[in-house]
mmCIF file of C-alpha atoms in Angstrom:
data_model
loop_
_atom_site.group_PDB
_atom_site.id
_atom_site.type_symbol
_atom_site.label_atom_id
_atom_site.label_comp_id
_atom_site.label_asym_id
_atom_site.label_seq_id
_atom_site.Cartn_x
_atom_site.Cartn_y
_atom_site.Cartn_z
ATOM 1 C CA VAL J 27 -37.015 -39.089 41.099
ATOM 2 C CA GLU J 28 -34.076 -41.336 41.471
ATOM 3 C CA SER J 29 -32.671 -42.840 44.767
ATOM 4 C CA VAL J 30 -29.763 -45.268 45.207
ATOM 5 C CA LEU J 31 -29.188 -47.809 47.933
ATOM 6 C CA MET J 32 -25.486 -48.510 48.351
ATOM 7 C CA ARG J 33 -24.723 -51.752 50.582
ATOM 8 C CA HIS J 34 -21.547 -51.912 52.347
ATOM 9 C CA GLU J 35 -20.246 -54.489 54.963
ATOM 10 C CA GLY J 36 -22.388 -53.677 58.103
ATOM 11 C CA ARG J 37 -24.038 -50.563 56.719
ATOM 12 C CA VAL J 38 -26.220 -48.935 53.972
ATOM 13 C CA THR J 39 -26.098 -45.626 52.557
ATOM 14 C CA ILE J 40 -28.927 -44.021 50.439
ATOM 15 C CA CYS J 41 -28.373 -41.251 48.047
ATOM 16 C CA VAL J 42 -31.460 -39.225 47.863
ATOM 17 C CA SER J 43 -32.735 -36.599 45.477
ATOM 18 C CA SER J 44 -33.941 -33.107 46.472
ATOM 19 C CA GLN J 45 -35.404 -31.881 43.160
ATOM 20 C CA VAL J 46 -36.896 -33.097 39.928
ATOM 21 C CA GLY J 47 -34.202 -32.254 37.552
ATOM 22 C CA CYS J 48 -31.501 -29.547 38.144
ATOM 23 C CA ALA J 49 -30.982 -25.941 37.081
ATOM 24 C CA MET J 50 -27.116 -25.943 37.448
ATOM 25 C CA GLY J 51 -26.441 -27.377 33.867
ATOM 26 C CA CYS J 52 -23.286 -29.368 34.608
ATOM 27 C CA THR J 53 -22.261 -30.640 31.174
ATOM 28 C CA PHE J 54 -21.313 -34.138 32.433
ATOM 29 C CA CYS J 55 -24.502 -34.769 34.456
ATOM 30 C CA ALA J 56 -27.564 -36.331 32.836
ATOM 31 C CA THR J 57 -29.772 -34.578 35.454
ATOM 32 C CA GLY J 58 -28.115 -31.342 34.760
ATOM 33 C CA THR J 59 -29.096 -31.316 31.093
ATOM 34 C CA MET J 60 -32.855 -31.872 32.049
ATOM 35 C CA GLY J 61 -33.358 -28.444 33.457
ATOM 36 C CA ILE J 62 -35.458 -28.001 36.680
ATOM 37 C CA ARG J 63 -38.917 -29.388 36.967
ATOM 38 C CA GLY J 64 -39.594 -28.545 40.592
ATOM 39 C CA ASN J 65 -38.517 -28.974 44.251
ATOM 40 C CA LEU J 66 -39.360 -31.979 46.475
ATOM 41 C CA SER J 67 -41.018 -31.414 49.619
ATOM 42 C CA SER J 68 -39.196 -32.452 53.021
ATOM 43 C CA GLY J 69 -41.914 -35.259 53.117
ATOM 44 C CA GLU J 70 -40.984 -36.348 49.752
ATOM 45 C CA ILE J 71 -37.224 -36.393 50.410
ATOM 46 C CA LEU J 72 -37.884 -38.616 53.622
ATOM 47 C CA GLU J 73 -40.320 -40.871 51.698
ATOM 48 C CA GLN J 74 -37.194 -42.026 49.709
ATOM 49 C CA LEU J 75 -35.806 -43.506 53.009
ATOM 50 C CA VAL J 76 -39.172 -45.097 53.839
ATOM 51 C CA ILE J 77 -39.260 -46.907 50.468
ATOM 52 C CA GLY J 78 -35.574 -47.748 50.672
ATOM 53 C CA SER J 79 -35.962 -49.303 54.075
ATOM 54 C CA ARG J 80 -38.911 -51.328 52.791
ATOM 55 C CA ILE J 81 -36.610 -52.730 50.007
ATOM 56 C CA LEU J 82 -34.024 -53.509 52.471
ATOM 57 C CA MET J 83 -36.356 -55.284 54.913
ATOM 58 C CA SER J 84 -37.929 -57.219 52.085
ATOM 59 C CA SER J 85 -34.404 -58.425 50.871
ATOM 60 C CA HIS J 86 -33.329 -59.255 54.344
ATOM 61 C CA GLU J 87 -36.466 -61.459 54.998
ATOM 62 C CA SER J 88 -35.663 -63.222 51.785
ATOM 63 C CA LYS J 89 -32.240 -63.936 52.972
ATOM 64 C CA GLU J 90 -33.517 -65.191 56.281
ATOM 65 C CA ASP J 91 -35.583 -67.959 54.424
ATOM 66 C CA GLU J 92 -32.419 -69.105 52.785
ATOM 67 C CA LEU J 93 -30.552 -69.540 56.000
ATOM 68 C CA GLU J 94 -31.023 -73.161 57.131
ATOM 69 C CA HIS J 95 -27.778 -74.374 58.675
ATOM 70 C CA GLU J 96 -26.558 -73.563 62.277
ATOM 71 C CA GLU J 97 -23.144 -72.431 61.035
ATOM 72 C CA GLU J 98 -24.920 -69.586 59.202
ATOM 73 C CA GLN J 99 -26.652 -68.155 62.283
ATOM 74 C CA GLU J 100 -23.983 -65.803 62.929
ATOM 75 C CA LYS J 101 -24.135 -64.334 59.560
ATOM 76 C CA LYS J 102 -27.769 -64.178 60.037
ATOM 77 C CA GLN J 103 -27.368 -61.921 63.039
ATOM 78 C CA LYS J 104 -24.853 -59.688 61.330
ATOM 79 C CA GLY J 105 -27.162 -59.370 58.504
ATOM 80 C CA LYS J 106 -29.932 -57.814 60.596
ATOM 81 C CA ARG J 107 -27.639 -54.618 60.604
ATOM 82 C CA LEU J 108 -28.425 -54.152 56.927
ATOM 83 C CA ASP J 109 -32.116 -53.472 57.630
ATOM 84 C CA LEU J 110 -31.151 -50.033 58.731
ATOM 85 C CA ILE J 111 -29.948 -47.169 56.623
ATOM 86 C CA ARG J 112 -27.050 -45.708 58.421
ATOM 87 C CA ASN J 113 -25.863 -42.997 56.125
ATOM 88 C CA VAL J 114 -27.922 -40.377 54.000
ATOM 89 C CA VAL J 115 -26.238 -38.301 51.150
ATOM 90 C CA PHE J 116 -28.107 -35.640 49.273
ATOM 91 C CA MET J 117 -26.258 -36.539 45.999
ATOM 92 C CA GLY J 118 -29.175 -37.534 43.833
ATOM 93 C CA MET J 119 -31.123 -35.332 41.366
ATOM 94 C CA GLY J 120 -31.126 -31.659 41.981
ATOM 95 C CA GLU J 121 -29.063 -28.949 43.816
ATOM 96 C CA PRO J 122 -30.091 -29.449 47.510
ATOM 97 C CA LEU J 123 -29.201 -25.906 48.475
ATOM 98 C CA ASN J 124 -31.573 -24.491 45.746
ATOM 99 C CA ASN J 125 -34.308 -26.339 47.796
ATOM 100 C CA TYR J 126 -32.874 -24.977 51.066
ATOM 101 C CA PRO J 127 -35.966 -24.869 53.377
ATOM 102 C CA ASN J 128 -37.057 -28.476 52.580
ATOM 103 C CA VAL J 129 -33.592 -29.945 52.565
ATOM 104 C CA LEU J 130 -33.020 -28.335 55.989
ATOM 105 C CA ALA J 131 -36.298 -29.722 57.355
ATOM 106 C CA ALA J 132 -35.444 -33.136 56.026
ATOM 107 C CA CYS J 133 -31.934 -33.015 57.501
ATOM 108 C CA ARG J 134 -33.539 -31.991 61.025
ATOM 109 C CA ALA J 135 -35.938 -34.963 60.675
ATOM 110 C CA LEU J 136 -33.018 -37.247 60.069
ATOM 111 C CA ILE J 137 -31.055 -36.402 63.072
ATOM 112 C CA ASP J 138 -34.161 -36.048 65.428
ATOM 113 C CA ARG J 139 -33.969 -38.734 68.056
ATOM 114 C CA ARG J 140 -37.779 -39.032 67.924
ATOM 115 C CA LEU J 141 -37.743 -39.661 64.201
ATOM 116 C CA TRP J 142 -34.847 -41.101 62.225
ATOM 117 C CA ASN J 143 -32.263 -40.737 64.948
ATOM 118 C CA LEU J 144 -29.184 -40.627 62.727
ATOM 119 C CA ALA J 145 -25.898 -39.252 63.996
ATOM 120 C CA HIS J 146 -25.261 -35.785 62.561
ATOM 121 C CA ASN J 147 -22.076 -37.019 60.869
ATOM 122 C CA ARG J 148 -24.179 -39.707 58.947
ATOM 123 C CA VAL J 149 -25.892 -37.016 56.948
ATOM 124 C CA THR J 150 -24.116 -35.304 54.096
ATOM 125 C CA VAL J 151 -25.420 -32.310 51.919
ATOM 126 C CA SER J 152 -23.736 -31.981 48.625
ATOM 127 C CA THR J 153 -23.607 -28.677 46.585
ATOM 128 C CA VAL J 154 -22.333 -27.501 43.196
ATOM 129 C CA GLY J 155 -21.392 -24.214 45.071
ATOM 130 C CA VAL J 156 -24.273 -22.013 46.294
ATOM 131 C CA SER J 157 -21.972 -20.055 48.555
ATOM 132 C CA SER J 158 -24.653 -17.849 50.479
ATOM 133 C CA ARG J 159 -26.544 -21.172 51.277
ATOM 134 C CA MET J 160 -23.450 -23.053 52.399
ATOM 135 C CA ARG J 161 -23.015 -20.353 54.871
ATOM 136 C CA ASP J 162 -26.561 -20.628 55.852
ATOM 137 C CA LEU J 163 -26.189 -24.291 56.331
ATOM 138 C CA THR J 164 -23.159 -23.633 58.584
ATOM 139 C CA ARG J 165 -25.272 -21.320 60.608
ATOM 140 C CA ASP J 166 -28.249 -23.487 60.812
ATOM 141 C CA LEU J 167 -26.882 -26.972 60.877
ATOM 142 C CA PRO J 168 -23.031 -26.889 61.413
ATOM 143 C CA GLU J 169 -22.988 -30.573 62.539
ATOM 144 C CA VAL J 170 -23.775 -32.373 59.267
ATOM 145 C CA ASN J 171 -21.293 -33.016 56.606
ATOM 146 C CA LEU J 172 -20.847 -30.803 53.685
ATOM 147 C CA ALA J 173 -19.562 -31.711 50.152
ATOM 148 C CA LEU J 174 -18.598 -29.493 47.341
ATOM 149 C CA SER J 175 -18.895 -30.684 43.828
ATOM 150 C CA LEU J 176 -15.806 -28.879 42.497
ATOM 151 C CA HIS J 177 -14.629 -30.961 39.443
ATOM 152 C CA ALA J 178 -11.978 -28.591 38.260
ATOM 153 C CA PRO J 179 -8.966 -26.916 40.025
ATOM 154 C CA THR J 180 -9.344 -23.358 38.439
ATOM 155 C CA GLN J 181 -12.034 -20.906 37.858
ATOM 156 C CA MET J 182 -11.673 -20.993 34.067
ATOM 157 C CA MET J 183 -11.661 -24.755 33.822
ATOM 158 C CA ARG J 184 -14.704 -25.087 36.122
ATOM 159 C CA GLU J 185 -16.829 -22.667 34.026
ATOM 160 C CA THR J 186 -16.427 -24.758 31.021
ATOM 161 C CA ILE J 187 -18.146 -27.821 32.616
ATOM 162 C CA VAL J 188 -20.188 -26.078 35.432
ATOM 163 C CA PRO J 189 -21.880 -23.103 33.845
ATOM 164 C CA SER J 190 -23.449 -21.937 37.240
ATOM 165 C CA ALA J 191 -19.872 -21.426 38.594
ATOM 166 C CA LYS J 192 -19.697 -18.081 36.738
ATOM 167 C CA GLY J 193 -19.455 -15.210 39.143
ATOM 168 C CA THR J 194 -18.595 -17.557 42.025
ATOM 169 C CA PRO J 195 -14.759 -17.804 42.593
ATOM 170 C CA ILE J 196 -13.424 -21.210 43.599
ATOM 171 C CA GLU J 197 -11.532 -19.696 46.436
ATOM 172 C CA SER J 198 -14.740 -18.355 48.204
ATOM 173 C CA LEU J 199 -16.210 -21.913 47.980
ATOM 174 C CA ILE J 200 -13.138 -23.549 49.454
ATOM 175 C CA GLU J 201 -13.311 -20.965 52.187
ATOM 176 C CA ALA J 202 -17.012 -21.667 52.896
ATOM 177 C CA LEU J 203 -16.493 -25.391 52.864
ATOM 178 C CA ASP J 204 -13.452 -25.053 55.437
ATOM 179 C CA ASP J 205 -15.463 -22.615 57.513
ATOM 180 C CA HIS J 206 -18.221 -25.313 57.717
ATOM 181 C CA MET J 207 -15.673 -27.969 58.827
ATOM 182 C CA MET J 208 -14.299 -25.704 61.579
ATOM 183 C CA ALA J 209 -17.610 -24.245 62.596
ATOM 184 C CA LEU J 210 -18.033 -26.111 65.943
ATOM 185 C CA ALA J 211 -14.335 -25.664 66.745
ATOM 186 C CA LYS J 212 -14.634 -21.937 66.180
ATOM 187 C CA ARG J 213 -17.708 -21.937 68.517
ATOM 188 C CA ARG J 214 -15.783 -23.648 71.300
ATOM 189 C CA LYS J 215 -12.719 -21.287 70.938
ATOM 190 C CA LEU J 216 -14.867 -18.136 71.097
ATOM 191 C CA LEU J 217 -16.736 -19.552 74.008
ATOM 192 C CA GLY J 218 -13.309 -20.147 75.735
ATOM 193 C CA ASN J 219 -11.854 -16.866 74.811
ATOM 194 C CA PRO J 220 -14.572 -14.257 74.136
ATOM 195 C CA GLN J 221 -12.247 -11.266 74.253
ATOM 196 C CA GLY J 222 -9.713 -12.723 71.891
ATOM 197 C CA CYS J 223 -6.604 -12.064 73.969
ATOM 198 C CA ASP J 224 -3.729 -13.992 75.230
ATOM 199 C CA GLN J 225 -2.565 -14.089 78.868
ATOM 200 C CA ASP J 226 -0.855 -10.626 78.604
ATOM 201 C CA GLY J 227 -3.890 -9.162 77.210
ATOM 202 C CA ASN J 228 -2.679 -8.858 73.637
ATOM 203 C CA ALA J 229 -5.028 -9.407 70.804
ATOM 204 C CA VAL J 230 -4.923 -12.666 69.105
ATOM 205 C CA ASP J 231 -6.647 -14.341 66.313
ATOM 206 C CA VAL J 232 -8.661 -17.045 67.993
ATOM 207 C CA LEU J 233 -9.994 -18.309 64.665
ATOM 208 C CA GLU J 234 -6.736 -19.693 63.464
ATOM 209 C CA PHE J 235 -6.350 -23.385 63.706
ATOM 210 C CA ASN J 236 -3.232 -25.716 63.902
ATOM 211 C CA VAL J 237 -2.763 -29.009 62.321
ATOM 212 C CA GLU J 238 -3.987 -30.843 65.452
ATOM 213 C CA GLU J 239 -7.195 -28.745 65.788
ATOM 214 C CA ARG J 240 -7.942 -29.418 62.137
ATOM 215 C CA GLN J 241 -7.515 -33.106 62.392
ATOM 216 C CA SER J 242 -9.595 -33.286 65.413
ATOM 217 C CA ALA J 243 -12.473 -31.465 63.614
ATOM 218 C CA SER J 244 -12.123 -33.651 60.611
ATOM 219 C CA LYS J 245 -12.752 -36.676 62.764
ATOM 220 C CA LYS J 246 -16.106 -35.462 64.080
ATOM 221 C CA LYS J 247 -17.410 -34.620 60.540
ATOM 222 C CA ARG J 248 -16.341 -34.377 57.117
ATOM 223 C CA ALA J 249 -15.878 -31.579 54.567
ATOM 224 C CA MET J 250 -15.460 -33.101 51.169
ATOM 225 C CA ILE J 251 -14.594 -32.258 47.594
ATOM 226 C CA GLU J 252 -16.248 -34.161 44.825
ATOM 227 C CA TYR J 253 -14.185 -34.358 41.752
ATOM 228 C CA VAL J 254 -15.316 -36.239 38.572
ATOM 229 C CA MET J 255 -12.566 -37.706 36.537
ATOM 230 C CA LEU J 256 -12.928 -36.775 32.846
ATOM 231 C CA VAL J 257 -10.348 -37.070 29.976
ATOM 232 C CA GLY J 258 -9.161 -33.599 29.208
ATOM 233 C CA ASP J 259 -7.691 -30.464 31.077
ATOM 234 C CA THR J 260 -9.347 -31.103 34.562
ATOM 235 C CA SER J 261 -7.457 -34.497 34.986
ATOM 236 C CA THR J 262 -3.971 -33.746 33.870
ATOM 237 C CA ILE J 263 -0.952 -33.963 36.078
ATOM 238 C CA GLU J 264 -0.888 -30.152 36.244
ATOM 239 C CA ALA J 265 -4.510 -30.231 37.411
ATOM 240 C CA ALA J 266 -3.609 -32.638 40.087
ATOM 241 C CA HIS J 267 -0.869 -30.288 41.396
ATOM 242 C CA GLN J 268 -3.412 -27.501 41.343
ATOM 243 C CA LEU J 269 -6.027 -29.215 43.071
ATOM 244 C CA GLY J 270 -3.547 -30.201 45.880
ATOM 245 C CA LYS J 271 -2.489 -26.705 46.159
ATOM 246 C CA LEU J 272 -6.067 -25.465 46.519
ATOM 247 C CA CYS J 273 -6.727 -27.940 49.323
ATOM 248 C CA GLU J 274 -3.201 -27.369 51.029
ATOM 249 C CA GLY J 275 -3.343 -26.952 54.828
ATOM 250 C CA ARG J 276 -7.005 -27.998 54.987
ATOM 251 C CA HIS J 277 -8.138 -31.626 56.159
ATOM 252 C CA LEU J 278 -10.564 -32.096 53.325
ATOM 253 C CA VAL J 279 -11.606 -35.444 51.888
ATOM 254 C CA VAL J 280 -11.136 -35.389 48.182
ATOM 255 C CA ASN J 281 -13.396 -37.972 46.431
ATOM 256 C CA LEU J 282 -12.299 -38.642 42.853
ATOM 257 C CA ILE J 283 -15.312 -40.065 40.943
ATOM 258 C CA PRO J 284 -14.680 -42.090 37.834
ATOM 259 C CA TYR J 285 -17.044 -40.733 35.141
ATOM 260 C CA ASN J 286 -19.844 -42.905 34.197
ATOM 261 C CA LYS J 287 -20.996 -42.393 30.604
ATOM 262 C CA THR J 288 -24.654 -40.930 30.188
ATOM 263 C CA ASP J 289 -26.720 -39.559 27.450
ATOM 264 C CA VAL J 290 -25.210 -36.133 27.371
ATOM 265 C CA LYS J 291 -24.503 -34.300 24.210
ATOM 266 C CA ASP J 292 -20.737 -33.849 24.913
ATOM 267 C CA LYS J 293 -18.564 -36.978 24.189
ATOM 268 C CA LEU J 294 -16.944 -37.427 27.481
ATOM 269 C CA SER J 295 -14.812 -40.369 28.754
ATOM 270 C CA CYS J 296 -12.993 -41.436 32.034
ATOM 271 C CA PRO J 297 -9.235 -41.620 32.251
ATOM 272 C CA SER J 298 -7.443 -44.954 32.678
ATOM 273 C CA GLU J 299 -7.266 -46.433 36.080
ATOM 274 C CA GLU J 300 -3.392 -46.048 36.189
ATOM 275 C CA HIS J 301 -3.852 -42.289 35.411
ATOM 276 C CA MET J 302 -6.374 -41.841 38.016
ATOM 277 C CA GLN J 303 -4.166 -43.485 40.633
ATOM 278 C CA GLU J 304 -1.243 -41.116 39.744
ATOM 279 C CA PHE J 305 -3.782 -38.098 39.895
ATOM 280 C CA ARG J 306 -4.723 -39.319 43.396
ATOM 281 C CA ASN J 307 -1.180 -39.842 44.545
ATOM 282 C CA ILE J 308 -0.275 -36.290 43.636
ATOM 283 C CA VAL J 309 -3.252 -34.609 45.334
#
């Protein structure tokens, strides 16, 4: 089981696994080519944070021993913040939503004030697109972030690199992702206008949102699209326009991920930095 600690200035993010192996079979993913070996329990998921925290603490104590001069004391105080894991992303091995009960239990423990006490928007669950479970997460835990591993702008392209995408239209996934981001705003609107009428008694769609409402919702939590950059059809200029059109009108965060070569059978590579910047600017 793999976990990754990512250290940034003033904070640490841990990427945790939810399964051993993965059944989704994404052609560019080393874990996806392993097949599924089994689910992790909620305790095994949380244990990754315990081990990560111990590594951070040990690293920090080593740095403390090296700080001898008074002018470095300020750095020392700032460094203490790195003892704590501030963000958790379910982006390690496995499809989190295929281990839904245990991932849900782990998320609830992470945001429980008596346990890990993380802010809701510090927890991100990633999925390759289990649409029914995406909606379950919106129902059960709408406060956490949700990320969709999309990787292609059209259904046909997506099915070539994400075999599990067959039978699940991209548009339905984008709609589920958008519904998750706007879930709390929808709840507030319905509470404020349960009859769904304007001042004159005419029926209105209370679930329509303007730009300002979407911007406000996106500040409270994130709905993200993960998109691995591969040389080929999915990273062309046309694909950039298609991806931008797919996300149009929604305040989604698009995370373009340069491909990191692994031991998969397909010979894949990452586009140039210049090309990825052009792709980004179009999206």
